[in-house]
Amino acid sequence: MLWRALRRDGDHQHARAFLTHAHGLQLCVIQRPHRPGEFLVGTVLPAGVYEYDTAPRPQAVSVPGDPARAAAAVRRRLLPYYRLASMRVASSTRFRQAQRVTIGRSTDGRPIADVLMPRAVRALLHEDGRWHLDPGTGLCVPAAHSACAPEVLVQDAADRLGGLGFEVIRSDQHPLELYFRSQHPAIPAPVAGLPSTRPGSPSRSRNR
């Protein structure tokens, strides 16, 4: 029902909104066509996931315009199914990547961590202030005043994040280089085959 309404509303005549959680989960809210005062609330697959039809229905519910009643209906009729679906999707989509933390090296040799999940970011930033969030790149870097050796910082961060259930990858390369390489793997060049010769044909390399 929700998707039919969105397809028919190509010129955006009906008000709509997307509610986004920090973990990437989304709800779409749109006015229900031909039903003034009612709205449709549906679940949206995360970016990069195009089909994952293993979750029980409903995928969308109709709610009244009253905010309190609408929130109660969404909480009772939609969110339990969405939580179940998100757990199933987590094992084989980009959420697996979100559970991964890559700790590499910047161009000047300092440790640098690529962290996607807010829980992992908080775990690093609250560790005695030894890590900071670089606003320019969104990566976690050691604080300038940190007196810990880089190896100690990396080992402590790996132990802490591993204890929280995150997969920690350690590398001597920049985390973003590893990320873009995984998204666009190199395609091996084709190997040229040997020139074919017909049986009994004379060889060009034969001495005359």
Tab-separated table of C-alpha atoms in Angstrom:
chain	number	residue	atom	x	y	z
A	1	MET	CA	0.000	0.000	0.000
A	2	LEU	CA	2.767	2.438	0.926
A	3	TRP	CA	4.789	1.764	-2.211
A	4	ARG	CA	1.754	2.136	-4.463
A	5	ALA	CA	1.028	5.481	-2.832
A	6	LEU	CA	4.629	6.626	-3.348
A	7	ARG	CA	4.669	5.577	-7.002
A	8	ARG	CA	1.387	7.336	-7.728
A	9	ASP	CA	2.549	10.470	-5.928
A	10	GLY	CA	5.289	11.287	-8.391
A	11	ASP	CA	4.676	15.027	-8.166
A	12	HIS	CA	4.841	14.986	-4.340
A	13	GLN	CA	1.305	16.228	-3.771
A	14	HIS	CA	1.126	14.369	-0.462
A	15	ALA	CA	3.301	15.390	2.484
A	16	ARG	CA	5.986	12.882	3.344
A	17	ALA	CA	8.896	12.513	5.742
A	18	PHE	CA	11.681	10.033	6.493
A	19	LEU	CA	12.587	9.311	10.114
A	20	THR	CA	16.199	8.085	10.310
A	21	HIS	CA	17.858	6.301	13.220
A	22	ALA	CA	21.566	6.711	13.899
A	23	HIS	CA	22.116	3.074	12.820
A	24	GLY	CA	20.623	3.735	9.371
A	25	LEU	CA	17.137	2.304	9.940
A	26	GLN	CA	14.362	4.415	8.415
A	27	LEU	CA	10.614	4.872	8.547
A	28	CYS	CA	8.709	6.585	5.749
A	29	VAL	CA	5.609	8.640	6.667
A	30	ILE	CA	3.218	9.821	3.952
A	31	GLN	CA	-0.352	11.112	3.895
A	32	ARG	CA	-2.739	8.293	3.025
A	33	PRO	CA	-4.360	8.966	-0.357
A	34	HIS	CA	-8.137	9.548	-0.282
A	35	ARG	CA	-8.153	9.299	3.537
A	36	PRO	CA	-7.838	12.802	5.028
A	37	GLY	CA	-6.406	12.771	8.512
A	38	GLU	CA	-4.666	9.398	8.114
A	39	PHE	CA	-1.041	8.522	7.401
A	40	LEU	CA	0.898	5.513	6.145
A	41	VAL	CA	4.058	4.529	8.026
A	42	GLY	CA	6.354	1.992	6.372
A	43	THR	CA	9.789	0.522	6.873
A	44	VAL	CA	12.605	1.373	4.474
A	45	LEU	CA	15.506	-0.913	3.641
A	46	PRO	CA	18.966	0.500	4.369
A	47	ALA	CA	20.970	2.027	1.547
A	48	GLY	CA	22.529	-0.612	-0.670
A	49	VAL	CA	19.881	-3.247	0.137
A	50	TYR	CA	17.379	-3.694	-2.665
A	51	GLU	CA	15.510	-6.846	-1.755
A	52	TYR	CA	15.314	-8.786	1.480
A	53	ASP	CA	11.865	-10.349	1.732
A	54	THR	CA	12.230	-12.552	4.824
A	55	ALA	CA	10.475	-10.419	7.423
A	56	PRO	CA	6.896	-11.064	8.571
A	57	ARG	CA	4.236	-8.575	7.548
A	58	PRO	CA	3.131	-5.835	7.913
A	59	GLN	CA	5.696	-3.664	6.148
A	60	ALA	CA	3.456	-0.599	6.479
A	61	VAL	CA	0.560	0.404	8.714
A	62	SER	CA	-2.137	3.076	8.582
A	63	VAL	CA	-2.208	5.427	11.570
A	64	PRO	CA	-4.464	8.318	12.627
A	65	GLY	CA	-3.361	11.931	12.566
A	66	ASP	CA	-3.236	12.161	16.360
A	67	PRO	CA	0.478	11.958	17.319
A	68	ALA	CA	-0.018	9.948	20.527
A	69	ARG	CA	-2.307	7.372	18.917
A	70	ALA	CA	-0.077	7.175	15.839
A	71	ALA	CA	3.052	6.557	17.946
A	72	ALA	CA	1.255	3.852	19.934
A	73	ALA	CA	0.103	2.133	16.735
A	74	VAL	CA	3.592	2.212	15.210
A	75	ARG	CA	5.138	0.903	18.416
A	76	ARG	CA	2.601	-1.924	18.691
A	77	ARG	CA	2.014	-2.948	15.068
A	78	LEU	CA	5.206	-2.092	13.177
A	79	LEU	CA	8.355	-1.734	15.274
A	80	PRO	CA	8.480	-5.335	16.578
A	81	TYR	CA	8.485	-6.661	13.012
A	82	TYR	CA	11.008	-4.070	11.931
A	83	ARG	CA	13.390	-4.999	14.738
A	84	LEU	CA	13.143	-8.637	13.706
A	85	ALA	CA	13.777	-7.750	10.063
A	86	SER	CA	16.775	-5.562	10.919
A	87	MET	CA	18.387	-8.402	12.890
A	88	ARG	CA	17.966	-10.757	9.930
A	89	VAL	CA	19.342	-8.210	7.493
A	90	ALA	CA	22.299	-7.492	9.788
A	91	SER	CA	23.954	-10.838	9.072
A	92	SER	CA	24.340	-10.354	5.312
A	93	THR	CA	24.190	-6.666	4.385
A	94	ARG	CA	26.119	-3.502	5.009
A	95	PHE	CA	25.259	-3.790	8.722
A	96	ARG	CA	27.966	-6.415	8.909
A	97	GLN	CA	30.350	-3.742	7.671
A	98	ALA	CA	29.006	-1.366	10.322
A	99	GLN	CA	30.037	-3.892	12.974
A	100	ARG	CA	33.591	-3.763	11.639
A	101	VAL	CA	36.238	-1.319	12.885
A	102	THR	CA	39.382	-0.788	10.837
A	103	ILE	CA	42.433	0.593	12.627
A	104	GLY	CA	45.161	1.619	10.233
A	105	ARG	CA	47.794	4.307	9.814
A	106	SER	CA	47.556	7.852	8.525
A	107	THR	CA	50.069	9.264	6.059
A	108	ASP	CA	52.265	10.454	8.945
A	109	GLY	CA	52.205	7.058	10.654
A	110	ARG	CA	49.688	7.837	13.403
A	111	PRO	CA	46.974	5.302	14.268
A	112	ILE	CA	43.603	6.139	12.734
A	113	ALA	CA	40.324	4.270	13.103
A	114	ASP	CA	37.352	4.041	10.766
A	115	VAL	CA	34.314	3.543	12.998
A	116	LEU	CA	30.721	3.494	11.733
A	117	MET	CA	28.612	2.531	14.739
A	118	PRO	CA	27.905	5.276	17.309
A	119	ARG	CA	28.416	2.761	20.115
A	120	ALA	CA	31.950	2.058	18.929
A	121	VAL	CA	32.679	5.774	18.537
A	122	ARG	CA	31.535	6.429	22.103
A	123	ALA	CA	33.689	3.556	23.363
A	124	LEU	CA	36.775	5.105	21.781
A	125	LEU	CA	36.092	8.734	22.658
A	126	HIS	CA	35.309	7.948	26.294
A	127	GLU	CA	38.517	5.989	26.803
A	128	ASP	CA	40.338	8.547	28.984
A	129	GLY	CA	40.192	11.108	26.192
A	130	ARG	CA	42.991	9.374	24.295
A	131	TRP	CA	41.020	9.371	21.016
A	132	HIS	CA	39.342	12.302	19.291
A	133	LEU	CA	36.933	12.511	16.361
A	134	ASP	CA	38.476	14.349	13.418
A	135	PRO	CA	35.685	16.645	12.104
A	136	GLY	CA	37.309	16.851	8.684
A	137	THR	CA	37.302	13.117	7.947
A	138	GLY	CA	34.932	11.596	10.514
A	139	LEU	CA	37.703	9.206	11.592
A	140	CYS	CA	38.976	8.629	15.119
A	141	VAL	CA	42.535	9.816	15.738
A	142	PRO	CA	44.734	9.904	18.860
A	143	ALA	CA	44.534	13.050	20.934
A	144	ALA	CA	47.474	15.406	20.512
A	145	HIS	CA	48.253	15.322	24.250
A	146	SER	CA	48.160	11.518	24.511
A	147	ALA	CA	51.360	10.153	26.040
A	148	CYS	CA	50.611	6.523	25.150
A	149	ALA	CA	52.675	4.749	22.547
A	150	PRO	CA	50.795	4.136	19.286
A	151	GLU	CA	51.025	0.369	19.735
A	152	VAL	CA	49.456	0.628	23.188
A	153	LEU	CA	46.636	2.827	21.881
A	154	VAL	CA	45.840	0.398	19.081
A	155	GLN	CA	45.962	-2.670	21.313
A	156	ASP	CA	43.761	-1.074	23.986
A	157	ALA	CA	41.239	0.061	21.378
A	158	ALA	CA	41.164	-3.377	19.752
A	159	ASP	CA	40.642	-5.093	23.113
A	160	ARG	CA	37.879	-2.712	24.144
A	161	LEU	CA	35.983	-2.881	20.840
A	162	GLY	CA	36.463	-6.623	20.537
A	163	GLY	CA	34.983	-7.035	23.997
A	164	LEU	CA	31.890	-5.149	22.802
A	165	GLY	CA	31.408	-7.571	19.921
A	166	PHE	CA	32.943	-5.549	17.096
A	167	GLU	CA	35.189	-7.101	14.462
A	168	VAL	CA	38.511	-5.244	14.587
A	169	ILE	CA	40.801	-5.205	11.546
A	170	ARG	CA	44.335	-3.913	12.031
A	171	SER	CA	46.399	-2.714	9.105
A	172	ASP	CA	49.389	-0.551	8.249
A	173	GLN	CA	47.398	1.169	5.490
A	174	HIS	CA	44.942	4.045	5.673
A	175	PRO	CA	41.425	2.759	6.553
A	176	LEU	CA	39.816	4.663	3.678
A	177	GLU	CA	42.185	3.035	1.195
A	178	LEU	CA	41.076	-0.372	2.440
A	179	TYR	CA	37.422	0.654	2.259
A	180	PHE	CA	37.509	1.913	-1.324
A	181	ARG	CA	39.577	-1.063	-2.409
A	182	SER	CA	36.917	-3.418	-0.984
A	183	GLN	CA	34.156	-1.489	-2.754
A	184	HIS	CA	35.981	-1.497	-6.109
A	185	PRO	CA	38.158	-4.621	-6.307
A	186	ALA	CA	40.790	-4.639	-8.988
A	187	ILE	CA	39.875	-6.614	-12.082
A	188	PRO	CA	42.764	-8.791	-13.269
A	189	ALA	CA	43.954	-8.070	-16.769
A	190	PRO	CA	43.182	-10.777	-19.318
A	191	VAL	CA	46.035	-13.148	-20.047
A	192	ALA	CA	46.912	-13.332	-23.695
A	193	GLY	CA	46.908	-16.873	-25.009
A	194	LEU	CA	49.655	-18.441	-27.084
A	195	PRO	CA	49.225	-18.100	-30.862
A	196	SER	CA	47.598	-21.185	-32.262
A	197	THR	CA	49.263	-23.099	-35.097
A	198	ARG	CA	47.801	-25.756	-37.286
A	199	PRO	CA	49.281	-29.226	-37.003
A	200	GLY	CA	52.004	-29.762	-39.561
A	201	SER	CA	52.484	-26.067	-40.309
A	202	PRO	CA	56.104	-24.929	-40.422
A	203	SER	CA	57.453	-22.950	-37.517
A	204	ARG	CA	58.709	-19.434	-38.145
A	205	SER	CA	61.602	-19.943	-35.776
A	206	ARG	CA	63.042	-22.872	-37.714
A	207	ASN	CA	66.480	-22.179	-39.104
A	208	ARG	CA	66.770	-22.063	-42.848
